[in-house]
Short mmCIF file of C-alpha atoms and ligand atoms in Angstrom, two decimals:
data_model
loop_
_atom_site.label_atom_id
_atom_site.label_comp_id
_atom_site.label_asym_id
_atom_site.label_seq_id
_atom_site.Cartn_x
_atom_site.Cartn_y
_atom_site.Cartn_z
CA MET A 1 85.28 106.36 70.30
CA LYS A 2 86.63 106.36 66.75
CA GLU A 3 85.05 108.79 64.32
CA SER A 4 85.12 109.32 60.54
CA PHE A 5 84.40 112.14 58.13
CA VAL A 6 82.04 111.41 55.27
CA ILE A 7 82.43 113.83 52.36
CA ASN A 8 80.31 114.09 49.23
CA GLY A 9 82.75 115.48 46.69
CA LEU A 10 82.19 118.33 44.25
CA GLY A 11 83.70 116.51 41.28
CA GLY A 12 85.88 119.45 40.27
CA GLN A 13 83.20 122.16 40.54
CA HIS A 14 84.03 125.52 42.10
CA THR A 15 81.02 126.12 44.35
CA LEU A 16 82.36 126.98 47.83
CA ASN A 17 81.51 130.47 49.01
CA GLY A 18 81.94 132.69 52.04
CA ASP A 19 84.34 133.35 54.91
CA ILE A 20 86.39 130.73 56.71
CA PRO A 21 88.21 131.90 59.87
CA VAL A 22 91.66 130.66 60.84
CA ARG A 23 92.19 129.64 64.49
CA GLY A 24 95.27 130.15 66.64
CA ALA A 25 98.39 128.15 65.77
CA LYS A 26 98.75 124.81 67.54
CA ASN A 27 102.52 125.01 67.29
CA ASP A 28 102.55 128.42 68.98
CA ALA A 29 100.03 127.65 71.74
CA LEU A 30 101.77 124.43 72.81
CA LYS A 31 105.15 126.12 73.15
CA ILE A 32 104.02 129.05 75.29
CA MET A 33 102.19 126.60 77.54
CA ALA A 34 105.46 124.70 78.01
CA ALA A 35 107.30 127.99 78.55
CA SER A 36 105.00 128.72 81.52
CA PHE A 37 107.40 126.57 83.57
CA LEU A 38 109.86 129.49 83.31
CA PHE A 39 107.47 131.83 85.17
CA LYS A 40 106.87 132.47 88.83
CA ASP A 41 103.38 133.86 88.16
CA THR A 42 100.42 132.83 85.99
CA VAL A 43 100.72 133.06 82.22
CA ALA A 44 97.44 133.90 80.44
CA ILE A 45 97.26 132.78 76.82
CA THR A 46 94.57 133.92 74.36
CA ASN A 47 93.49 132.74 70.88
CA VAL A 48 94.25 129.14 71.89
CA PRO A 49 92.67 126.69 69.43
CA ASP A 50 90.17 124.20 70.85
CA ILE A 51 92.07 121.09 69.77
CA ASP A 52 93.02 117.78 71.36
CA ASP A 53 96.77 118.51 71.59
CA ILE A 54 96.08 121.41 73.97
CA GLY A 55 94.13 119.06 76.24
CA ALA A 56 96.94 116.50 76.04
CA LEU A 57 99.61 119.04 77.03
CA SER A 58 97.39 120.45 79.80
CA ALA A 59 97.01 116.95 81.28
CA LEU A 60 100.75 116.28 81.05
CA MET A 61 101.60 119.62 82.70
CA GLN A 62 98.98 119.05 85.41
CA SER A 63 100.59 115.69 86.14
CA LEU A 64 103.78 117.70 86.85
CA GLY A 65 101.91 119.90 89.31
CA ALA A 66 101.04 122.86 87.06
CA ARG A 67 97.64 124.48 87.41
CA VAL A 68 95.93 124.83 84.04
CA ALA A 69 92.60 126.62 83.64
CA ARG A 70 90.98 126.48 80.21
CA ALA A 71 87.89 128.36 79.14
CA GLU A 72 86.89 128.94 75.53
CA ARG A 73 90.07 130.04 73.76
CA ARG A 74 91.86 131.23 76.88
CA VAL A 75 94.29 129.16 78.93
CA GLU A 76 96.00 130.17 82.18
CA VAL A 77 98.96 128.22 83.43
CA SER A 78 100.71 128.46 86.80
CA ALA A 79 103.88 126.43 87.30
CA PRO A 80 104.62 124.70 90.61
CA THR A 81 107.63 125.76 92.66
CA GLU A 82 108.68 122.13 93.02
CA THR A 83 107.76 119.06 91.02
CA ASP A 84 108.43 115.42 90.36
CA THR A 85 110.15 115.76 86.99
CA THR A 86 109.20 112.39 85.46
CA LEU A 87 106.89 112.64 82.47
CA ASP A 88 104.14 110.04 82.22
CA ARG A 89 104.83 107.53 79.44
CA VAL A 90 101.32 107.35 77.96
CA MET A 91 100.69 111.10 78.04
CA THR A 92 104.11 111.97 76.57
CA LYS A 93 103.72 109.59 73.68
CA LYS A 94 100.48 111.22 72.54
CA PHE A 95 102.22 114.10 70.76
CA ARG A 96 105.62 115.33 69.66
CA ALA A 97 105.45 118.75 71.32
CA SER A 98 105.86 117.10 74.75
CA VAL A 99 109.58 117.15 73.95
CA VAL A 100 109.78 120.94 74.29
CA LEU A 101 108.99 120.57 78.00
CA MET A 102 112.57 119.35 78.29
CA GLY A 103 114.11 122.84 78.21
CA PRO A 104 111.92 124.69 80.71
CA VAL A 105 111.59 121.75 83.15
CA LEU A 106 115.33 121.03 83.09
CA ALA A 107 116.24 124.69 83.51
CA ARG A 108 113.75 125.36 86.32
CA TYR A 109 113.85 122.12 88.32
CA GLY A 110 117.33 120.79 87.42
CA LYS A 111 116.32 117.43 85.92
CA ILE A 112 113.78 115.64 83.73
CA SER A 113 112.97 112.04 82.82
CA LEU A 114 110.92 111.34 79.71
CA PRO A 115 110.20 108.57 77.25
CA HIS A 116 110.78 109.08 73.53
CA PRO A 117 108.02 111.52 72.51
CA GLY A 118 105.15 110.57 70.23
CA GLY A 119 103.36 112.50 67.50
CA CYS A 120 102.80 111.92 63.81
CA VAL A 121 104.72 109.09 62.22
CA ILE A 122 106.45 111.19 59.57
CA GLY A 123 109.97 109.85 59.72
CA ALA A 124 112.42 108.92 62.44
CA ARG A 125 112.07 112.17 64.48
CA PRO A 126 115.04 111.55 66.78
CA ILE A 127 115.91 113.73 69.79
CA ASP A 128 119.70 113.64 69.40
CA LEU A 129 119.97 117.40 68.80
CA PHE A 130 118.11 118.13 72.05
CA LEU A 131 120.41 115.84 74.03
CA ARG A 132 123.57 117.26 72.46
CA ALA A 133 122.51 120.85 73.15
CA PHE A 134 121.78 120.12 76.82
CA GLN A 135 125.10 118.30 77.16
CA LYS A 136 126.82 121.44 75.91
CA MET A 137 124.92 123.34 78.58
CA GLY A 138 126.40 121.07 81.24
CA ALA A 139 123.71 118.39 81.58
CA THR A 140 124.36 114.65 81.57
CA TYR A 141 121.96 111.94 80.51
CA SER A 142 121.39 108.21 80.75
CA ILE A 143 118.84 105.91 79.14
CA ASP A 144 117.02 103.01 80.81
CA ASP A 145 113.73 101.23 80.21
CA GLU A 146 113.09 103.53 77.21
CA TYR A 147 113.37 106.60 79.45
CA TYR A 148 115.87 109.43 79.03
CA HIS A 149 117.08 110.82 82.36
CA ILE A 150 118.67 114.25 81.97
CA GLU A 151 120.25 116.06 84.86
CA THR A 152 122.06 119.35 85.44
CA LYS A 153 125.08 119.72 87.69
CA GLY A 154 124.09 121.50 90.89
CA GLY A 155 120.61 122.20 89.59
CA LYS A 156 121.67 124.74 86.94
CA LEU A 157 122.43 124.70 83.24
CA HIS A 158 125.19 126.95 81.98
CA GLY A 159 125.46 128.99 78.81
CA ALA A 160 127.03 127.44 75.71
CA ASP A 161 127.78 128.16 72.06
CA ILE A 162 125.55 125.73 70.16
CA PHE A 163 125.49 125.13 66.41
CA LEU A 164 122.39 123.23 65.26
CA ASP A 165 123.22 120.79 62.44
CA ILE A 166 119.55 121.11 61.45
CA ALA A 167 117.60 124.34 61.98
CA SER A 168 115.15 122.42 64.17
CA VAL A 169 112.04 124.21 65.39
CA GLY A 170 111.68 122.20 68.60
CA VAL A 171 115.36 122.35 69.54
CA THR A 172 115.57 126.11 68.92
CA GLU A 173 112.51 126.69 71.12
CA THR A 174 113.44 124.42 73.99
CA VAL A 175 117.08 125.55 74.14
CA MET A 176 115.99 129.19 74.01
CA MET A 177 113.65 128.53 76.95
CA ALA A 178 116.32 126.66 78.90
CA ALA A 179 118.95 129.33 78.24
CA THR A 180 116.65 131.94 79.75
CA LEU A 181 117.24 130.43 83.21
CA ALA A 182 120.82 129.22 82.62
CA GLU A 183 123.94 130.75 84.11
CA GLY A 184 125.72 132.89 81.53
CA THR A 185 125.18 133.42 77.82
CA THR A 186 123.97 130.90 75.24
CA ILE A 187 124.31 131.36 71.50
CA ILE A 188 122.15 129.25 69.19
CA ARG A 189 123.55 129.29 65.65
CA ASN A 190 121.56 128.09 62.64
CA ALA A 191 118.46 128.65 64.76
CA ALA A 192 115.03 128.10 63.21
CA MET A 193 113.12 131.32 62.44
CA GLU A 194 109.48 130.17 62.28
CA PRO A 195 106.93 132.89 63.24
CA GLU A 196 105.87 130.83 66.27
CA ILE A 197 109.44 131.00 67.61
CA GLN A 198 109.53 134.75 67.04
CA ASN A 199 106.22 135.22 68.87
CA LEU A 200 107.47 133.17 71.82
CA ALA A 201 110.81 135.00 71.96
CA THR A 202 109.14 138.41 71.81
CA TYR A 203 106.92 137.50 74.76
CA LEU A 204 109.79 136.07 76.81
CA VAL A 205 111.69 139.33 76.25
CA ALA A 206 108.65 141.36 77.36
CA CYS A 207 108.64 139.28 80.56
CA GLY A 208 112.28 139.79 81.45
CA SER A 209 114.24 137.31 79.34
CA ARG A 210 117.22 138.73 77.46
CA VAL A 211 117.05 137.22 73.97
CA GLU A 212 118.82 139.00 71.12
CA GLY A 213 118.56 138.31 67.39
CA VAL A 214 114.87 137.35 67.34
CA GLY A 215 113.89 136.49 63.76
CA THR A 216 117.49 135.81 62.70
CA PRO A 217 119.44 132.51 62.57
CA THR A 218 121.63 133.53 65.53
CA LEU A 219 119.97 133.84 68.91
CA THR A 220 121.93 135.12 71.90
CA ILE A 221 120.31 134.51 75.26
CA HIS A 222 121.67 135.97 78.49
CA GLY A 223 120.47 133.80 81.36
CA GLY A 224 118.70 135.23 84.38
CA ASP A 225 115.99 134.66 86.98
CA VAL A 226 112.55 133.09 86.65
CA LEU A 227 110.31 135.27 84.55
CA GLU A 228 107.28 137.30 85.54
CA SER A 229 104.34 137.92 83.21
CA LYS A 230 102.82 140.59 85.48
CA GLY A 231 99.51 139.93 83.78
CA LEU A 232 100.79 140.46 80.23
CA GLU A 233 98.70 138.20 77.99
CA TYR A 234 100.20 136.02 75.27
CA LYS A 235 98.26 136.13 72.01
CA VAL A 236 98.70 133.02 69.88
CA ILE A 237 99.35 133.88 66.21
CA PRO A 238 97.01 132.61 63.46
CA ASP A 239 97.80 129.10 62.26
CA ARG A 240 99.72 129.55 59.01
CA ILE A 241 99.30 125.89 58.09
CA GLU A 242 95.54 126.12 58.44
CA THR A 243 95.67 129.38 56.45
CA GLY A 244 97.60 127.71 53.65
CA SER A 245 95.39 124.62 53.62
CA PHE A 246 92.25 126.79 53.31
CA LEU A 247 93.88 128.74 50.47
CA VAL A 248 94.54 125.52 48.57
CA LEU A 249 90.97 124.36 49.17
CA ALA A 250 89.61 127.73 48.02
CA ALA A 251 91.76 127.61 44.87
CA LEU A 252 90.54 124.11 44.01
CA ALA A 253 86.87 124.30 44.94
CA GLY A 254 86.01 127.94 45.67
CA ASP A 255 83.78 130.29 43.76
CA GLU A 256 84.78 133.11 46.09
CA VAL A 257 86.22 132.21 49.48
CA ARG A 258 87.74 134.61 51.98
CA VAL A 259 90.22 133.13 54.44
CA THR A 260 89.95 135.46 57.45
CA ASP A 261 91.76 136.05 60.79
CA CYS A 262 95.09 135.12 59.24
CA ASP A 263 98.51 136.73 58.80
CA PRO A 264 99.22 136.76 55.05
CA SER A 265 102.91 137.58 55.65
CA HIS A 266 103.36 134.08 57.14
CA VAL A 267 102.31 132.26 53.94
CA ARG A 268 104.39 134.17 51.40
CA ALA A 269 106.14 131.05 50.09
CA LEU A 270 102.79 129.40 49.33
CA LEU A 271 101.28 132.55 47.82
CA SER A 272 104.29 132.89 45.53
CA LEU A 273 103.75 129.37 44.14
CA LEU A 274 99.98 129.78 43.88
CA GLU A 275 100.52 133.01 41.96
CA GLN A 276 102.85 131.27 39.50
CA ALA A 277 100.30 128.49 39.10
CA GLY A 278 97.68 131.09 38.11
CA VAL A 279 95.54 131.25 41.25
CA GLN A 280 93.59 134.51 41.50
CA PHE A 281 93.74 135.98 44.98
CA GLU A 282 93.69 139.29 46.75
CA VAL A 283 95.66 139.89 49.93
CA GLY A 284 94.26 142.14 52.67
CA GLU A 285 95.65 142.97 56.09
CA ASP A 286 94.34 139.85 57.84
CA ALA A 287 92.38 138.09 55.09
CA ILE A 288 93.00 136.58 51.67
CA THR A 289 90.23 136.25 49.07
CA VAL A 290 90.53 133.53 46.44
CA ARG A 291 88.43 133.57 43.27
CA LYS A 292 87.50 130.87 40.79
CA PRO A 293 90.14 130.43 38.03
CA ALA A 294 89.54 131.74 34.52
CA VAL A 295 92.05 129.33 32.95
CA PRO A 296 93.48 125.97 34.13
CA TYR A 297 96.21 126.09 36.74
CA LYS A 298 99.82 125.52 35.68
CA ALA A 299 102.24 123.02 37.22
CA VAL A 300 104.90 124.38 39.62
CA ASN A 301 107.76 122.69 41.49
CA VAL A 302 107.76 122.56 45.29
CA LYS A 303 110.70 122.13 47.63
CA THR A 304 110.08 122.21 51.37
CA HIS A 305 112.38 124.40 53.43
CA GLU A 306 112.67 125.94 56.87
CA TYR A 307 110.80 129.24 57.30
CA PRO A 308 110.54 131.53 55.40
CA GLY A 309 110.71 128.80 52.73
CA PHE A 310 107.85 126.49 51.80
CA ALA A 311 106.53 124.76 54.95
CA THR A 312 106.77 120.96 55.07
CA ASP A 313 103.36 121.02 56.81
CA LEU A 314 101.84 122.49 53.62
CA GLN A 315 103.43 119.95 51.33
CA ALA A 316 100.50 117.50 51.35
CA PRO A 317 97.78 120.10 50.59
CA MET A 318 100.01 121.58 47.86
CA THR A 319 100.49 118.15 46.29
CA ILE A 320 96.69 117.79 46.07
CA PHE A 321 96.65 121.17 44.34
CA LEU A 322 99.21 119.96 41.82
CA THR A 323 97.07 116.94 40.88
CA GLN A 324 94.71 119.57 39.40
CA ALA A 325 97.38 121.69 37.64
CA ASP A 326 98.28 121.26 33.99
CA GLY A 327 101.70 119.65 33.48
CA GLU A 328 104.43 117.96 35.53
CA SER A 329 105.36 119.16 39.01
CA LEU A 330 108.23 117.88 41.12
CA VAL A 331 107.57 117.77 44.87
CA PHE A 332 110.77 117.56 46.93
CA GLU A 333 110.13 116.90 50.64
CA THR A 334 113.48 117.73 52.21
CA MET A 335 112.56 117.42 55.87
CA PHE A 336 110.80 114.15 56.71
CA GLU A 337 111.31 110.87 54.83
CA GLY A 338 107.86 109.39 55.57
CA ARG A 339 105.99 112.44 54.48
CA LEU A 340 105.04 111.44 50.92
CA ASN A 341 103.54 108.05 51.78
CA TYR A 342 100.00 109.43 51.57
CA THR A 343 100.51 109.90 47.79
CA GLN A 344 99.84 106.15 47.42
CA ASP A 345 96.23 106.86 48.39
CA LEU A 346 95.99 109.76 45.97
CA ILE A 347 97.08 107.39 43.19
CA LYS A 348 94.22 105.09 44.18
CA MET A 349 91.90 108.11 43.85
CA GLY A 350 93.10 108.60 40.27
CA ALA A 351 96.09 110.94 40.65
CA ASP A 352 99.06 110.41 38.33
CA ILE A 353 102.02 110.42 40.72
CA THR A 354 105.40 108.69 40.44
CA MET A 355 107.59 108.29 43.51
CA PHE A 356 111.32 108.51 42.73
CA ASP A 357 112.48 108.02 46.30
CA PRO A 358 111.02 108.69 49.78
CA HIS A 359 111.72 112.41 49.34
CA ARG A 360 110.60 113.10 45.75
CA VAL A 361 107.48 112.57 43.66
CA MET A 362 106.41 113.74 40.18
CA VAL A 363 102.77 114.80 39.85
CA ARG A 364 101.13 114.94 36.42
CA GLY A 365 97.85 116.81 36.12
CA PRO A 366 95.12 117.59 35.80
CA LYS A 367 93.36 114.38 36.84
CA LEU A 368 89.83 114.27 38.24
CA LEU A 369 89.96 112.31 41.50
CA THR A 370 87.35 109.77 42.60
CA GLY A 371 86.27 109.48 46.23
CA ARG A 372 87.23 106.43 48.29
CA GLU A 373 87.77 105.17 51.81
CA LEU A 374 90.90 106.62 53.41
CA ASP A 375 92.69 106.21 56.72
CA GLY A 376 93.79 109.53 58.30
CA PRO A 377 97.54 108.83 58.54
CA ASP A 378 98.87 112.00 60.20
CA LEU A 379 97.64 115.45 61.03
CA ARG A 380 98.67 117.35 57.90
CA ALA A 381 98.08 114.53 55.39
CA GLY A 382 94.74 113.98 57.15
CA PHE A 383 93.64 117.46 56.22
CA ALA A 384 94.99 116.97 52.70
CA TYR A 385 92.68 113.94 52.43
CA ILE A 386 89.78 116.20 53.35
CA ILE A 387 90.70 118.51 50.46
CA ALA A 388 91.07 115.52 48.12
CA GLY A 389 87.65 114.22 49.20
CA ILE A 390 86.05 117.63 48.59
CA ILE A 391 87.38 118.04 45.04
CA ALA A 392 86.84 114.39 44.03
CA LYS A 393 83.72 113.05 42.42
CA LYS A 394 81.53 110.75 44.57
CA ARG A 395 81.83 109.96 48.26
CA SER A 396 84.92 109.67 50.46
CA VAL A 397 85.17 108.34 53.99
CA ILE A 398 88.18 109.36 56.10
CA TYR A 399 88.55 106.94 59.00
CA ASN A 400 90.03 107.63 62.41
CA VAL A 401 90.05 111.41 62.34
CA SER A 402 91.64 111.61 65.81
CA HIS A 403 94.91 112.86 64.28
CA ILE A 404 93.00 115.63 62.49
CA ASP A 405 91.26 116.60 65.77
CA ARG A 406 94.67 116.80 67.45
CA GLY A 407 95.45 119.90 65.40
CA TYR A 408 92.33 121.33 63.79
CA GLU A 409 89.36 122.82 65.65
CA LYS A 410 85.91 121.48 64.63
CA MET A 411 87.00 121.35 61.03
CA GLU A 412 83.76 119.90 59.68
CA GLU A 413 81.68 122.77 61.11
CA ARG A 414 83.87 125.42 59.54
CA LEU A 415 83.93 123.65 56.19
CA ARG A 416 80.16 123.21 56.17
CA ALA A 417 79.80 126.99 56.58
CA ILE A 418 81.38 127.56 53.14
CA GLY A 419 79.33 124.82 51.48
CA VAL A 420 81.25 121.57 51.95
CA ASP A 421 79.07 118.44 52.33
CA ILE A 422 80.92 116.84 55.27
CA THR A 423 79.61 114.98 58.31
CA ARG A 424 81.25 113.39 61.33
CA VAL A 425 80.05 109.87 62.09
CA ALA A 426 80.94 107.26 64.74
CA GLU A 427 82.79 104.24 63.35
C1 UD1 B 1 107.88 121.26 64.16
C2 UD1 B 1 106.39 121.28 63.97
C3 UD1 B 1 105.98 120.41 62.80
C4 UD1 B 1 106.78 120.77 61.55
C5 UD1 B 1 108.27 120.82 61.85
C6 UD1 B 1 109.09 121.35 60.68
C7 UD1 B 1 105.61 121.50 66.26
C8 UD1 B 1 104.91 120.86 67.40
N1 UD1 B 1 105.76 120.75 65.18
O1 UD1 B 1 108.22 119.93 64.49
O2 UD1 B 1 104.59 120.61 62.57
O3 UD1 B 1 106.54 119.82 60.55
O4 UD1 B 1 108.53 121.68 62.97
O5 UD1 B 1 108.67 122.62 60.31
O6 UD1 B 1 106.00 122.66 66.32
N2 UD1 B 1 115.64 116.33 64.01
C9 UD1 B 1 116.70 115.51 64.33
N3 UD1 B 1 117.08 115.43 65.63
C10 UD1 B 1 116.47 116.13 66.63
C11 UD1 B 1 115.39 116.96 66.29
C12 UD1 B 1 114.99 117.05 64.97
O7 UD1 B 1 117.27 114.87 63.46
O8 UD1 B 1 116.87 116.00 67.79
C13 UD1 B 1 115.20 116.42 62.60
C14 UD1 B 1 113.77 115.93 62.38
O9 UD1 B 1 113.72 114.52 62.30
C15 UD1 B 1 113.42 116.59 61.07
C16 UD1 B 1 114.19 117.93 61.17
O10 UD1 B 1 115.12 117.77 62.22
O11 UD1 B 1 113.92 115.86 59.98
C17 UD1 B 1 113.32 119.13 61.46
O12 UD1 B 1 112.46 118.82 62.53
P1 UD1 B 1 112.06 119.91 63.63
O13 UD1 B 1 112.22 121.29 63.07
O14 UD1 B 1 112.75 119.59 64.90
O15 UD1 B 1 110.51 119.60 63.79
P2 UD1 B 1 109.65 119.60 65.10
O16 UD1 B 1 110.08 120.68 66.01
O17 UD1 B 1 109.54 118.20 65.62
#
């Protein structure tokens, strides 16, 4: 059943008040679930967000013989000792993170067949770096009927010295997982350093994996045996993208809003820009309080970058912010070429935005937006539309919110608690 969000906008008023809690990070929870294939015992994961992508990965892993038990925000996964290593086409295409199963499944069971993964349409999103890394680790692959078939020699990957042309999050994670069970030592150079990768690596180390250089761009992994959790629970870190999106919303429509259950150290790049723009906030240990501005916000330039730079996943919310800041801001999306397309809809809402090329737009503000009917294009832009609808005057309808539900837990309920007029309706 397709559903929509109907939002009655605030027309630029700052009336939202209260606490809004951040849930566990989707991009952390999905990866540790995939990593469970490296374990001989059950992996218990806590602070798992109640979102559709978790259900999608659970179903895909169950189809490979894993046992997945999910209750509230806790998930327990037990990997099978043997499995048919072909990933279901429909299930795999539901989300991009299915691709990280490649590493653990290949390393544990010696082969994997999968179709090109799905996920948000935010650019080409090829898997060439994954394939090249596994080739270096001794695997071979063929393609038929839109399926990639990847196989190890003699059931084992071997260590390799791998330079990533792009500091890819998914490739870093899946190669790190694979290297844990490979023969010999693997070095990943120009590795991504996102907090989710660090959390995963720290846990793998606690369970017997030998990963060195966690949090740096060079990871050295000495391969070994299947891991054992021995009951050690994995705690998913707070979602830094949700944190940042709430901060933007609070800055644009809050009287006094406290974003709670977050890790402020993970959103430093955003806080730095918000500070320069004149946003008034106070940072606590696990909460950030944003207060209504005394003077109009100032324009700032944004350039997306791998962590600890400005997250591409926060680019859309930040662009909404800039429509309300005084002056010209350049937004440079360096990572994904389709990721500024949503700005066409903001223009229809009254924003003054010029696109120079698929990677760069100029935003001139402030411009009061007017609500309209919008189609939720991808997960992050979908949430940006929610923010746009809240600050606009009049009513907005966001159609097909399934992409938003993939990554955000019961968003309308949490927003209503701070005063947003938002309802979920069947289409
Ligand atoms: C992850 C996040 C996503 C975030 C992105 C960048 C998950 C589930 N998703 O996605 O929310 O936007 O990091 O922070 O964790 N690339 C190639 N070839 C490859 C792999 C990637 O060219 O084989 C390119 C991508 O097209 C993109 C760039 O590398 O332009 C970075 O993407 P990557 O870091 O891999 O993103 P994901 O892991 O897919």
